[in-house]
Amino acid sequence: ISSTAMARSRSRSPRSNLQIADQKIVFIGTSTRFDLGQKYCGVNNGLFKCKERVKELGGEVVGTVASGRKIIPKDEKIIERADLVVKMSNYADVDLQKAEAEQKKVVDQEAFLAALFE
């Protein structure tokens, strides 16, 4: 992709006013959508680059939760510690329900990626 096409495609991304610095962030799910990973990170699964960028911006990734049909106590504790919960492409509904029950700020992965990389 040319730099002009990249700039044009990013300009249509959702703008985000997410605060990253001083936030404890948890990812529910373990990967970015391939198209979003390519768009924002230049790789198919941009989770590692997201974690690096959060650190650069002064935030802290407290964990990645990849439950299934039943949430486990370890994952519950990770979600409880978070200020911000990011729904990745393969998140489990049970993890999202826990985050909502804890009244955590939940954001979609594209809004989060836009906040990190734009």
CSV table of C-alpha atoms in Angstrom, one decimal:
chain,number,residue,atom,x,y,z
A,1,ILE,CA,0.0,0.0,0.0
A,2,SER,CA,1.3,3.4,-0.9
A,3,SER,CA,1.8,6.0,1.9
A,4,THR,CA,-1.0,8.1,0.3
A,5,ALA,CA,-3.4,5.1,0.4
A,6,MET,CA,-2.4,4.3,4.0
A,7,ALA,CA,-3.0,7.9,5.1
A,8,ARG,CA,-6.4,8.0,3.3
A,9,SER,CA,-7.5,4.6,4.8
A,10,ARG,CA,-6.5,5.8,8.3
A,11,SER,CA,-8.4,9.1,7.9
A,12,ARG,CA,-11.6,7.1,7.7
A,13,SER,CA,-11.0,5.4,11.0
A,14,PRO,CA,-13.0,6.1,14.1
A,15,ARG,CA,-11.4,8.9,16.1
A,16,SER,CA,-10.9,8.1,19.7
A,17,ASN,CA,-10.3,10.2,22.8
A,18,LEU,CA,-9.2,7.2,24.8
A,19,GLN,CA,-6.8,7.9,27.7
A,20,ILE,CA,-4.0,5.3,27.6
A,21,ALA,CA,-1.5,6.8,30.1
A,22,ASP,CA,-1.9,5.6,33.7
A,23,GLN,CA,-4.6,3.1,32.6
A,24,LYS,CA,-4.6,-0.6,33.5
A,25,ILE,CA,-5.7,-2.4,30.3
A,26,VAL,CA,-6.9,-5.9,29.7
A,27,PHE,CA,-7.5,-7.6,26.4
A,28,ILE,CA,-10.4,-10.0,26.2
A,29,GLY,CA,-9.5,-12.2,23.3
A,30,THR,CA,-6.1,-12.9,21.9
A,31,SER,CA,-5.8,-11.4,18.5
A,32,THR,CA,-6.7,-8.4,16.3
A,33,ARG,CA,-8.8,-8.9,13.2
A,34,PHE,CA,-6.4,-9.4,10.3
A,35,ASP,CA,-7.5,-6.4,8.4
A,36,LEU,CA,-7.2,-4.1,11.5
A,37,GLY,CA,-3.8,-5.6,12.3
A,38,GLN,CA,-2.6,-4.8,8.8
A,39,LYS,CA,-4.1,-1.4,8.8
A,40,TYR,CA,-2.7,-0.2,12.2
A,41,CYS,CA,0.3,-2.4,12.9
A,42,GLY,CA,1.4,-3.8,9.6
A,43,VAL,CA,1.0,-7.4,10.7
A,44,ASN,CA,-1.9,-9.8,10.8
A,45,ASN,CA,-2.1,-10.1,14.6
A,46,GLY,CA,-1.1,-6.9,16.2
A,47,LEU,CA,-1.5,-7.9,19.8
A,48,PHE,CA,2.2,-7.7,20.6
A,49,LYS,CA,2.6,-4.3,18.9
A,50,CYS,CA,-0.5,-3.1,20.9
A,51,LYS,CA,1.2,-4.1,24.2
A,52,GLU,CA,4.4,-2.4,23.2
A,53,ARG,CA,2.6,0.8,22.3
A,54,VAL,CA,0.5,0.8,25.5
A,55,LYS,CA,3.8,0.7,27.4
A,56,GLU,CA,5.3,3.6,25.3
A,57,LEU,CA,2.2,5.7,26.1
A,58,GLY,CA,2.4,5.1,29.8
A,59,GLY,CA,-0.3,2.5,30.2
A,60,GLU,CA,0.0,-1.0,31.7
A,61,VAL,CA,-1.4,-4.2,30.2
A,62,VAL,CA,-2.5,-6.2,33.2
A,63,GLY,CA,-3.4,-9.3,31.2
A,64,THR,CA,-5.0,-11.0,28.3
A,65,VAL,CA,-8.1,-13.1,29.0
A,66,ALA,CA,-9.0,-16.0,26.7
A,67,SER,CA,-11.7,-17.9,28.5
A,68,GLY,CA,-14.3,-19.9,26.8
A,69,ARG,CA,-17.7,-20.8,27.9
A,70,LYS,CA,-16.9,-20.4,31.6
A,71,ILE,CA,-14.9,-17.6,33.2
A,72,ILE,CA,-12.1,-18.8,35.5
A,73,PRO,CA,-11.1,-17.1,38.8
A,74,LYS,CA,-7.7,-16.0,37.4
A,75,ASP,CA,-9.4,-14.2,34.6
A,76,GLU,CA,-12.0,-12.6,36.9
A,77,LYS,CA,-9.1,-11.1,38.9
A,78,ILE,CA,-7.5,-9.7,35.8
A,79,ILE,CA,-10.7,-8.1,34.7
A,80,GLU,CA,-11.3,-6.7,38.2
A,81,ARG,CA,-7.8,-5.0,38.1
A,82,ALA,CA,-8.4,-3.2,34.7
A,83,ASP,CA,-9.5,0.3,34.1
A,84,LEU,CA,-10.1,-0.3,30.4
A,85,VAL,CA,-11.2,-3.6,28.7
A,86,VAL,CA,-10.5,-4.0,25.0
A,87,LYS,CA,-12.7,-6.4,23.0
A,88,MET,CA,-10.4,-8.2,20.6
A,89,SER,CA,-11.6,-10.3,17.6
A,90,ASN,CA,-12.1,-13.6,19.4
A,91,TYR,CA,-13.4,-12.4,22.8
A,92,ALA,CA,-15.8,-14.7,24.8
A,93,ASP,CA,-19.2,-13.4,25.8
A,94,VAL,CA,-18.6,-14.5,29.4
A,95,ASP,CA,-15.6,-12.3,29.7
A,96,LEU,CA,-17.5,-9.3,28.3
A,97,GLN,CA,-20.3,-9.9,30.7
A,98,LYS,CA,-17.8,-9.9,33.6
A,99,ALA,CA,-16.3,-6.6,32.5
A,100,GLU,CA,-19.8,-5.1,32.2
A,101,ALA,CA,-20.8,-6.4,35.6
A,102,GLU,CA,-17.7,-4.8,37.0
A,103,GLN,CA,-18.7,-1.5,35.3
A,104,LYS,CA,-15.4,-1.4,33.4
A,105,LYS,CA,-15.0,0.9,30.4
A,106,VAL,CA,-15.2,-1.5,27.4
A,107,VAL,CA,-13.9,-0.4,24.0
A,108,ASP,CA,-13.9,-2.0,20.6
A,109,GLN,CA,-10.6,-3.0,19.1
A,110,GLU,CA,-10.7,-0.6,16.2
A,111,ALA,CA,-11.3,2.4,18.5
A,112,PHE,CA,-8.4,1.2,20.7
A,113,LEU,CA,-6.1,0.7,17.8
A,114,ALA,CA,-6.9,4.1,16.4
A,115,ALA,CA,-6.1,5.7,19.8
A,116,LEU,CA,-2.8,3.8,19.9
A,117,PHE,CA,-1.5,4.3,16.4
A,118,GLU,CA,-3.0,7.5,15.0
